[in-house]
Structure formats: C-alpha cells, structure tokens
Tab-separated table of C-alpha atoms in Angstrom:
chain	number	residue	atom	x	y	z
A	1	MET	CA	97.813	70.802	89.102
A	2	ASP	CA	97.168	74.237	87.593
A	3	ALA	CA	93.782	75.949	87.814
A	4	GLU	CA	93.235	76.158	84.061
A	5	THR	CA	93.571	72.392	83.659
A	6	ILE	CA	91.067	71.843	86.454
A	7	ARG	CA	88.676	74.412	84.970
A	8	LYS	CA	88.735	72.864	81.495
A	9	ALA	CA	87.992	69.410	82.884
A	10	ALA	CA	85.226	70.649	85.205
A	11	PHE	CA	83.178	72.836	82.835
A	12	VAL	CA	81.168	71.582	79.860
A	13	GLY	CA	82.090	72.672	76.342
A	14	HIS	CA	78.636	74.210	75.799
A	15	SER	CA	78.775	76.314	78.969
A	16	PRO	CA	77.368	79.844	78.793
A	17	ALA	CA	79.816	82.707	79.271
A	18	PRO	CA	80.106	84.091	82.820
A	19	PHE	CA	77.143	86.294	83.678
A	20	ARG	CA	75.306	87.958	86.572
A	21	GLY	CA	71.651	88.392	87.315
A	22	ALA	CA	72.184	91.452	89.518
A	23	GLU	CA	75.155	93.742	89.966
A	24	THR	CA	74.756	94.045	93.718
A	25	GLY	CA	73.550	91.793	96.488
A	26	PRO	CA	74.692	89.717	99.463
A	27	LEU	CA	76.664	87.313	97.224
A	28	SER	CA	78.086	89.868	94.782
A	29	ASP	CA	81.656	89.063	95.860
A	30	LEU	CA	81.194	85.339	95.139
A	31	SER	CA	81.291	83.211	91.986
A	32	PHE	CA	79.497	79.925	91.416
A	33	ALA	CA	79.016	77.075	88.971
A	34	VAL	CA	75.943	75.046	88.066
A	35	LYS	CA	75.711	71.309	87.379
A	36	ASP	CA	74.613	70.642	83.805
A	37	LEU	CA	71.315	69.233	85.036
A	38	PHE	CA	69.953	72.726	85.747
A	39	ASP	CA	68.393	74.864	83.028
A	40	ILE	CA	69.976	78.210	82.243
A	41	ALA	CA	68.015	80.304	79.762
A	42	GLY	CA	69.673	80.402	76.346
A	43	SER	CA	71.824	77.296	76.834
A	44	VAL	CA	71.431	73.551	76.334
A	45	THR	CA	71.058	71.244	79.332
A	46	ALA	CA	72.838	68.083	78.183
A	47	CYS	CA	72.734	66.150	81.480
A	48	GLY	CA	75.965	64.348	80.583
A	49	ASN	CA	74.454	62.660	77.519
A	50	PRO	CA	75.500	63.225	73.879
A	51	ASP	CA	71.985	62.779	72.469
A	52	ARG	CA	70.671	65.565	74.697
A	53	LEU	CA	73.524	67.786	73.615
A	54	LYS	CA	73.009	66.910	69.943
A	55	ALA	CA	69.287	67.690	70.177
A	56	GLY	CA	70.357	71.216	71.072
A	57	GLN	CA	67.157	72.072	72.904
A	58	VAL	CA	67.811	75.496	74.381
A	59	ALA	CA	66.253	76.277	77.756
A	60	VAL	CA	63.786	79.165	77.649
A	61	ALA	CA	63.913	79.767	81.400
A	62	THR	CA	66.477	79.511	84.182
A	63	ALA	CA	65.761	77.065	87.007
A	64	PRO	CA	64.403	78.907	90.098
A	65	SER	CA	67.174	77.384	92.238
A	66	VAL	CA	69.744	79.088	89.988
A	67	GLN	CA	67.847	82.370	89.947
A	68	VAL	CA	68.241	82.745	93.722
A	69	PRO	CA	72.062	83.215	93.838
A	70	LEU	CA	71.874	85.234	90.599
A	71	ALA	CA	69.413	87.622	92.219
A	72	ALA	CA	71.809	87.853	95.184
A	73	GLY	CA	74.527	89.156	92.849
A	74	ALA	CA	76.702	86.044	92.510
A	75	LEU	CA	78.667	85.636	89.275
A	76	CYS	CA	77.747	82.434	87.423
A	77	MET	CA	80.871	81.034	85.767
A	78	GLY	CA	78.944	78.436	83.771
A	79	LYS	CA	77.904	74.789	83.754
A	80	THR	CA	79.832	71.783	85.018
A	81	HIS	CA	80.025	68.117	84.075
A	82	THR	CA	77.835	65.412	85.587
A	83	ASP	CA	77.652	61.649	85.404
A	84	GLU	CA	75.425	60.660	82.481
A	85	VAL	CA	71.795	61.570	83.351
A	86	ALA	CA	72.955	61.822	86.975
A	87	CYS	CA	73.281	58.029	87.271
A	88	GLY	CA	76.620	57.678	88.991
A	89	MET	CA	78.594	57.944	92.190
A	90	PHE	CA	82.107	58.380	90.800
A	91	GLY	CA	82.119	61.275	88.327
A	92	ASP	CA	83.328	59.370	85.292
A	93	ASN	CA	81.522	60.006	82.007
A	94	GLU	CA	82.233	57.823	78.976
A	95	PHE	CA	81.390	60.625	76.553
A	96	PHE	CA	82.736	63.763	78.211
A	97	GLY	CA	85.511	62.553	80.489
A	98	THR	CA	86.143	62.722	84.227
A	99	PRO	CA	86.633	66.027	86.078
A	100	ILE	CA	89.783	66.257	88.172
A	101	ASN	CA	89.787	65.660	91.900
A	102	PRO	CA	92.137	68.523	92.900
A	103	ARG	CA	92.842	66.978	96.306
A	104	ALA	CA	93.617	63.507	94.915
A	105	PRO	CA	94.257	63.721	91.150
A	106	SER	CA	94.761	59.973	90.692
A	107	ARG	CA	91.304	59.312	92.151
A	108	VAL	CA	87.760	60.001	90.947
A	109	PRO	CA	86.034	63.226	92.081
A	110	GLY	CA	82.736	61.563	92.969
A	111	GLY	CA	79.385	61.999	91.288
A	112	SER	CA	77.062	62.834	89.983
A	113	SER	CA	77.866	66.488	90.844
A	114	SER	CA	81.451	65.846	89.782
A	115	GLY	CA	82.290	69.020	87.892
A	116	SER	CA	80.750	71.190	90.586
A	117	ALA	CA	82.892	69.565	93.282
A	118	SER	CA	86.023	69.815	91.138
A	119	ALA	CA	85.467	73.512	90.409
A	120	VAL	CA	84.994	74.298	94.098
A	121	ALA	CA	87.888	72.171	95.369
A	122	GLY	CA	90.163	73.610	92.679
A	123	GLY	CA	89.370	77.196	93.701
A	124	ILE	CA	87.748	78.015	90.341
A	125	VAL	CA	84.503	79.143	92.023
A	126	ASP	CA	83.441	79.929	95.575
A	127	PHE	CA	80.449	77.591	95.567
A	128	ALA	CA	78.582	75.340	93.146
A	129	LEU	CA	75.073	73.974	92.810
A	130	GLY	CA	74.444	70.266	92.438
A	131	SER	CA	71.601	67.810	92.784
A	132	ASP	CA	71.502	64.973	95.290
A	133	THR	CA	69.420	61.824	94.905
A	134	GLY	CA	71.456	59.046	96.490
A	135	GLY	CA	74.543	61.004	97.523
A	136	SER	CA	75.419	63.147	94.497
A	137	VAL	CA	76.478	66.199	96.532
A	138	ARG	CA	77.623	64.454	99.704
A	139	VAL	CA	79.941	61.883	98.083
A	140	PRO	CA	81.874	64.318	95.836
A	141	GLY	CA	82.090	66.615	98.841
A	142	SER	CA	83.802	63.839	100.773
A	143	PHE	CA	86.058	62.774	97.890
A	144	CYS	CA	87.228	66.331	97.107
A	145	GLY	CA	87.592	67.563	100.688
A	146	ILE	CA	84.874	70.249	100.672
A	147	PHE	CA	81.557	70.925	102.359
A	148	GLY	CA	78.488	69.494	100.631
A	149	LEU	CA	74.865	69.933	101.669
A	150	ARG	CA	71.853	67.852	100.661
A	151	THR	CA	68.807	69.944	101.577
A	152	THR	CA	65.469	68.798	102.973
A	153	PHE	CA	63.381	67.260	100.211
A	154	GLY	CA	61.105	69.922	98.712
A	155	ARG	CA	62.641	72.891	100.507
A	156	ILE	CA	64.293	74.218	97.316
A	157	SER	CA	62.469	74.013	93.996
A	158	VAL	CA	63.649	71.353	91.534
A	159	ALA	CA	61.755	72.952	88.651
A	160	GLY	CA	64.047	73.270	85.662
A	161	VAL	CA	66.317	70.494	86.980
A	162	MET	CA	66.378	67.157	85.149
A	163	ALA	CA	64.353	64.669	87.175
A	164	MET	CA	66.187	61.439	87.917
A	165	ALA	CA	64.254	59.929	90.843
A	166	PRO	CA	61.644	62.559	91.769
A	167	SER	CA	60.782	61.254	95.235
A	168	PHE	CA	64.478	61.576	96.188
A	169	ASP	CA	65.845	64.481	94.105
A	170	THR	CA	66.999	67.587	95.957
A	171	VAL	CA	69.091	70.676	95.247
A	172	GLY	CA	72.293	71.201	97.223
A	173	TRP	CA	75.551	73.089	97.101
A	174	MET	CA	79.244	72.810	97.900
A	175	ALA	CA	81.886	75.246	99.137
A	176	ARG	CA	85.336	75.226	100.714
A	177	THR	CA	84.344	77.018	103.933
A	178	PRO	CA	81.346	76.971	106.284
A	179	ASP	CA	81.076	80.746	105.976
A	180	VAL	CA	80.261	80.537	102.264
A	181	MET	CA	77.927	77.587	102.884
A	182	SER	CA	75.987	79.698	105.395
A	183	ARG	CA	75.907	82.787	103.196
A	184	VAL	CA	74.348	80.759	100.389
A	185	ALA	CA	71.849	79.226	102.817
A	186	GLU	CA	70.753	82.677	103.912
A	187	VAL	CA	69.701	83.720	100.404
A	188	TYR	CA	67.623	80.553	100.093
A	189	PHE	CA	66.203	80.331	103.601
A	190	GLY	CA	66.484	83.818	105.109
A	191	ALA	CA	68.396	85.000	108.148
A	192	PRO	CA	69.017	82.176	110.627
A	193	LYS	CA	66.947	82.117	113.798
A	194	PRO	CA	68.527	81.740	117.247
A	195	LEU	CA	69.497	78.102	117.624
A	196	SER	CA	68.851	75.908	120.641
A	197	PRO	CA	71.506	73.522	121.980
A	198	THR	CA	72.003	70.479	119.747
A	199	ARG	CA	71.973	66.820	120.794
A	200	LEU	CA	74.849	65.247	118.894
A	201	MET	CA	74.464	61.496	118.460
A	202	LEU	CA	76.922	58.998	116.980
A	203	ALA	CA	75.378	56.158	114.960
A	204	ARG	CA	77.698	53.394	116.145
A	205	ASP	CA	76.455	50.781	113.647
A	206	ALA	CA	77.125	53.217	110.788
A	207	PHE	CA	80.780	53.374	111.796
A	208	ALA	CA	80.976	49.588	111.370
A	209	ILE	CA	80.343	49.969	107.612
A	210	PRO	CA	83.491	51.754	106.317
A	211	ASN	CA	86.809	50.217	105.439
A	212	PRO	CA	88.867	49.908	108.662
A	213	ARG	CA	91.332	52.605	107.586
A	214	VAL	CA	88.454	55.095	107.257
A	215	ALA	CA	86.640	53.934	110.395
A	216	GLU	CA	89.833	54.177	112.452
A	217	ALA	CA	90.376	57.752	111.286
A	218	LEU	CA	86.798	58.955	111.737
A	219	THR	CA	85.546	57.173	114.865
A	220	PRO	CA	87.799	58.887	117.459
A	221	LEU	CA	87.040	62.288	115.926
A	222	ALA	CA	83.308	61.598	115.890
A	223	ARG	CA	83.387	60.510	119.521
A	224	THR	CA	85.013	63.784	120.563
A	225	LEU	CA	82.169	65.688	118.896
A	226	THR	CA	79.133	63.653	119.993
A	227	THR	CA	77.511	63.188	123.390
A	228	THR	CA	75.585	59.920	123.000
A	229	GLU	CA	75.703	56.756	120.877
A	230	VAL	CA	72.710	55.118	119.214
A	231	ASP	CA	71.970	52.272	116.813
A	232	LEU	CA	70.663	53.669	113.542
A	233	TYR	CA	69.712	50.749	111.327
A	234	ARG	CA	66.389	49.564	112.675
A	235	GLY	CA	65.674	46.280	110.899
A	236	GLY	CA	69.293	45.996	109.752
A	237	VAL	CA	71.259	47.688	106.990
A	238	GLU	CA	69.857	45.386	104.319
A	239	HIS	CA	66.300	46.448	105.198
A	240	TRP	CA	67.216	50.069	104.452
A	241	LEU	CA	68.804	49.086	101.141
A	242	ALA	CA	65.857	46.841	100.245
A	243	THR	CA	63.639	49.868	100.774
A	244	PHE	CA	65.860	52.253	98.815
A	245	ARG	CA	66.564	50.125	95.724
A	246	PRO	CA	63.051	49.490	94.325
A	247	LEU	CA	61.855	53.010	95.075
A	248	GLN	CA	64.842	54.703	93.458
A	249	LEU	CA	64.884	52.352	90.462
A	250	GLY	CA	61.111	52.621	90.070
A	251	ASP	CA	61.390	56.404	89.995
A	252	LEU	CA	64.223	56.184	87.466
A	253	HIS	CA	62.251	53.911	85.142
A	254	ALA	CA	59.112	56.064	85.321
A	255	THR	CA	61.099	59.225	84.637
A	256	LEU	CA	63.740	58.236	82.072
A	257	GLY	CA	62.769	54.739	80.930
A	258	THR	CA	60.790	55.842	77.868
A	259	TRP	CA	63.530	58.246	76.811
A	260	ALA	CA	66.280	55.639	77.241
A	261	ALA	CA	64.338	52.956	75.333
A	262	GLN	CA	63.837	54.975	72.144
A	263	PRO	CA	65.396	53.261	69.094
A	264	GLY	CA	68.907	54.478	68.371
A	265	ARG	CA	69.266	56.163	71.758
A	266	LYS	CA	72.950	56.727	72.525
A	267	VAL	CA	73.754	55.872	76.127
A	268	SER	CA	76.773	54.247	77.710
A	269	ALA	CA	76.737	50.528	78.489
A	270	SER	CA	76.523	51.205	82.227
A	271	ILE	CA	73.465	53.442	81.793
A	272	ALA	CA	71.786	50.923	79.495
A	273	GLN	CA	72.386	48.261	82.147
A	274	ARG	CA	70.994	50.524	84.882
A	275	MET	CA	67.893	51.316	82.832
A	276	GLN	CA	67.341	47.632	82.101
A	277	LEU	CA	67.554	46.851	85.811
A	278	ALA	CA	65.096	49.654	86.565
A	279	SER	CA	62.634	48.161	84.072
A	280	THR	CA	62.460	44.933	86.108
A	281	VAL	CA	61.070	46.628	89.228
A	282	THR	CA	57.427	45.715	89.773
A	283	ALA	CA	54.501	47.077	91.736
A	284	ALA	CA	55.000	44.154	94.120
A	285	ASP	CA	58.498	45.515	94.835
A	286	ILE	CA	57.434	49.140	95.196
A	287	ALA	CA	54.337	48.717	97.376
A	288	PRO	CA	56.012	47.286	100.514
A	289	ALA	CA	59.019	49.587	100.105
A	290	THR	CA	56.683	52.597	100.125
A	291	LEU	CA	55.294	51.484	103.474
A	292	TRP	CA	58.770	50.739	104.869
A	293	ARG	CA	59.965	54.183	103.788
A	294	ASP	CA	57.168	55.837	105.720
A	295	GLN	CA	58.010	53.781	108.801
A	296	LEU	CA	61.735	54.572	108.564
A	297	THR	CA	60.992	58.259	108.086
A	298	GLY	CA	58.836	58.317	111.197
A	299	TYR	CA	61.574	56.545	113.130
A	300	MET	CA	64.211	59.074	112.049
A	301	VAL	CA	62.015	62.094	112.713
A	302	ASP	CA	61.281	60.785	116.206
A	303	LEU	CA	64.952	60.002	116.841
A	304	LEU	CA	66.122	63.458	115.813
A	305	GLY	CA	63.255	65.554	117.155
A	306	ASP	CA	63.755	69.315	116.915
A	307	ASP	CA	67.281	69.361	118.323
A	308	GLY	CA	68.983	66.109	117.323
A	309	VAL	CA	71.858	65.678	114.868
A	310	LEU	CA	73.162	62.261	113.873
A	311	CYS	CA	76.821	61.707	112.949
A	312	ILE	CA	77.747	59.066	110.332
A	313	PRO	CA	80.599	58.518	107.854
A	314	THR	CA	79.879	59.981	104.407
A	315	ALA	CA	81.440	57.224	102.271
A	316	HIS	CA	82.696	53.759	103.071
A	317	ASP	CA	86.249	54.209	101.750
A	318	LEU	CA	88.688	56.509	99.979
A	319	PRO	CA	87.636	57.519	96.450
A	320	PRO	CA	88.514	54.776	93.955
A	321	GLU	CA	91.518	55.168	91.702
A	322	ILE	CA	90.724	56.320	88.162
A	323	GLY	CA	90.431	53.286	85.916
A	324	GLY	CA	89.546	50.909	88.743
A	325	GLY	CA	87.719	47.711	87.840
A	326	LEU	CA	83.927	47.506	87.560
A	327	GLU	CA	83.702	44.963	90.383
A	328	GLN	CA	85.478	47.380	92.744
A	329	LEU	CA	83.107	50.200	91.801
A	330	ILE	CA	79.966	48.100	92.301
A	331	GLU	CA	81.111	47.026	95.769
A	332	PHE	CA	81.999	50.610	96.655
A	333	ARG	CA	78.614	51.908	95.507
A	334	GLU	CA	76.620	49.356	97.499
A	335	LYS	CA	78.533	49.948	100.732
A	336	THR	CA	78.400	53.734	100.399
A	337	LEU	CA	74.670	53.614	99.577
A	338	ALA	CA	74.191	51.932	102.953
A	339	LEU	CA	75.327	55.272	104.405
A	340	THR	CA	73.826	57.761	101.957
A	341	CYS	CA	70.424	56.052	101.679
A	342	VAL	CA	69.484	57.114	105.213
A	343	ALA	CA	68.920	60.797	104.432
A	344	SER	CA	67.788	60.029	100.878
A	345	LEU	CA	65.029	57.657	101.970
A	346	THR	CA	63.824	59.815	104.838
A	347	ARG	CA	64.206	63.049	102.822
A	348	LEU	CA	66.286	64.747	105.488
A	349	PRO	CA	69.133	67.269	105.204
A	350	GLN	CA	72.681	65.963	105.457
A	351	LEU	CA	75.949	67.890	105.489
A	352	ASN	CA	79.376	66.505	104.620
A	353	ILE	CA	82.328	68.195	106.282
A	354	PRO	CA	85.968	67.608	105.269
A	355	ALA	CA	86.930	65.979	108.546
A	356	THR	CA	90.362	64.455	108.005
A	357	THR	CA	92.671	62.746	105.520
A	358	VAL	CA	93.779	59.136	105.176
A	359	GLU	CA	96.933	58.472	103.175
A	360	GLY	CA	96.739	62.111	102.111
A	361	VAL	CA	93.230	61.702	100.655
A	362	PRO	CA	90.187	63.624	102.010
A	363	VAL	CA	87.643	61.757	104.118
A	364	GLY	CA	84.276	63.257	105.022
A	365	LEU	CA	82.120	63.054	108.120
A	366	SER	CA	78.382	63.650	107.806
A	367	PHE	CA	75.655	65.079	109.991
A	368	ILE	CA	71.918	64.484	109.509
A	369	ALA	CA	69.254	66.734	111.045
A	370	GLY	CA	65.470	66.687	111.164
A	371	PRO	CA	63.300	68.280	108.459
A	372	ARG	CA	64.372	71.851	107.590
A	373	GLY	CA	67.384	71.454	109.871
A	374	GLU	CA	69.929	72.976	107.474
A	375	GLU	CA	70.671	75.980	109.676
A	376	PRO	CA	71.702	73.964	112.754
A	377	LEU	CA	73.841	71.750	110.510
A	378	LEU	CA	75.668	74.729	109.042
A	379	ASP	CA	76.111	76.335	112.438
A	380	LEU	CA	77.545	73.060	113.692
A	381	ALA	CA	79.853	72.866	110.667
A	382	ALA	CA	81.373	76.230	111.512
A	383	GLU	CA	81.956	75.136	115.087
A	384	ILE	CA	83.551	71.840	114.069
A	385	TYR	CA	85.634	73.393	111.281
A	386	ALA	CA	87.270	75.713	113.794
A	387	GLN	CA	88.424	72.689	115.812
A	388	LEU	CA	89.858	70.669	112.910
A	389	PRO	CA	93.622	70.361	112.430
A	390	GLU	CA	95.032	72.890	110.000
A	391	GLY	CA	95.191	71.594	106.437
A	392	THR	CA	92.287	69.160	106.742
A	393	ALA	CA	90.053	71.043	104.306
C-alpha cells in the first residue's frame, strides 16, 4: 500500500500543517505525529468525536508533552486519528474511519492510538506520541509491528491531554527502531545512567492466556531471553480484572459522564453503551478495588525490585480482521485486558517489541519494569532487537 494512502487514513482532516518548535536540537533530523487527544496551540482537539470537532474549540496552549520533542527540534507532521474519546482497543472510529495497519492491511491497527501507530509503521513519521490507559500504545504497537512504550504513571505530564481515566492515563510513544525510542526518551528523561545487570523473568501464567498460535510463537522466544520463571497473577487473573474494571470505569464516568449525558450529544452506539456501563459503578465497587490495587502494586514493586523485568505477551491474539463481529471484539478485549491491566493497574512502564510474526502478521512481546524503569527497558529492547530474525520488525 502506498504511503500517501496510509498518510491520509492516519491523519485527521483538521490537522495543523507541519511545523517545528526549534530549528536545531537532538531530534532535528526526526519527524513525529501527535494523537488527536493532545492539545496543539491554534488547532482543535477533537478526540475522535464529531461534537468536539464541531464545537471548534481551539487550543490556546500546546501540551507540555508535545513541547518537549518540539523544543528538541523534531518536525511535527500533525495530528492522528484515535478511537472515539480514547475508548477503544481496535482503532475503528464510526465517524472518522479506521487507519490502515501497514503490516496487515486487512486487520485493525489497534487503538486508541491508532493513527499514531499507522503513521509510524507506514514510514510517514519517525515516531509518534500516544496516550495509554489500558493498552492504547502497547496494543497498536503489537498489531502494527513497532515498538510502543507506556511510561511510568506521572513521569510525563498529561496536562493538555484529554483525560479518559486519570488514575491510569499516561503518555507514551512509538517508533520502528529502538534507537529512535531511546533518543526520544533522552529528551524527556535526560541522558541514561549506567545500567546494572537485569533480572529477566518470564510470567508463565501470562503465556497461558493467548491463543495457542500466539503462545506457541512467543513462548520459545521468551524462554531464550529470560533467566527465571514466576507466576504473576496473585489471586488469579479474574482478581486483577475485577480490580481494573470498576476503577477504570469509575474514572471514565467521573471524567466524561457529564459530557456524554448532555441532551443531543452525538456519540457512537458503542461509546453510549460504555458510558452507560460506567454509570452503574458504585462506591461499593470502587472502595475494595482501590485497596486491591494498592496491594497488587506493592506485590509488583517487590517482585521487580530495582533490577527486575517481567516478560509477558502484549495481546492475546492476532489483530482482528476489519469488520469482525462485535462478539469477537468483546472476547478479544477481555482476554487482552488480562495482559495489559497489569502495568495499567500498578502504574508501571511497559514496552512492546515487535518480536515475531504469525501467519505473516506482527506479534508483540512485552516487558514490564519497576517505577521509572523506562531506560532499562529501552536498553533491553536494543539488545533483543539485534538478536531478532531479519524482517521481524
């Protein structure tokens, strides 16, 4: 598929023209795109919703997370599509269409940072910013065969980024190579410090979650990379999901519920259904989940320590075919959330790497580190990338 077709499907129609914040800097040879959840001064942030676009509210300031690469000299090529108000895992948008997955055009690109992933995988930009709440950078990274980093909660400012679930929301980015991933990290976090040896652990119960075709492709590779095996899901997978669901839905209702419920509000049927579900969450649901989250976070921080990295699959199966049935998508989302909720709940950094392909379709492998562990993850990515078979990414 040609680059222009990919570009048109990835970028929003109200995107600002390409611009720089500085003519020189450490990223002056790189271009990037920004998910249309981030404010850019002088342009509308539509967040994948036609009412927000119609309102035409122009941002007066650029989100600090976007200002960082601009100050480093990177060329911003504009804004990219997202699932409606970031509520999605697949990248399809009823109002604005579905960006192309350049590595598997018959399949969805993943969401909600769909346009960002498409633009990177299609070679339109060198890197792209996205947000990640329940997997919105990691999943499209896996689907499109690129690197995707969810950063430690709170390490990068989310000011000027539409809030979806504020106790989960983080800023992340995607690129085709670990070198670019690390160069972007350096402008956010500074020069990397000398790294100590890493304990690489395989979460064996996490590898029991994916479809067999994915598990059979990833497990041998993961075992060649890791040194020990552990059980991750203390209390069982369902306990983690029972903790994630009410907290994420409660956040969503508190943040967007009033907006979504306004008379005449134009939202897709799936978003209306999601908002209605969020409205049913009660204090009795949220209170125990808050305690469980704290306990699970403590468990993960202790497990990882200062030098641990945990290896898990990124998604439970290949990206769904475009136009797949709703039942298939719901099942896919629940099983993949069992994997992505770990870092989301415990607010830890997670990096997807394009590990292999199954039936010609990219499949990602993920690594989770302790708080502020992005640098060891990126260093590890470079090491692993060098060992992968040619043509994987």
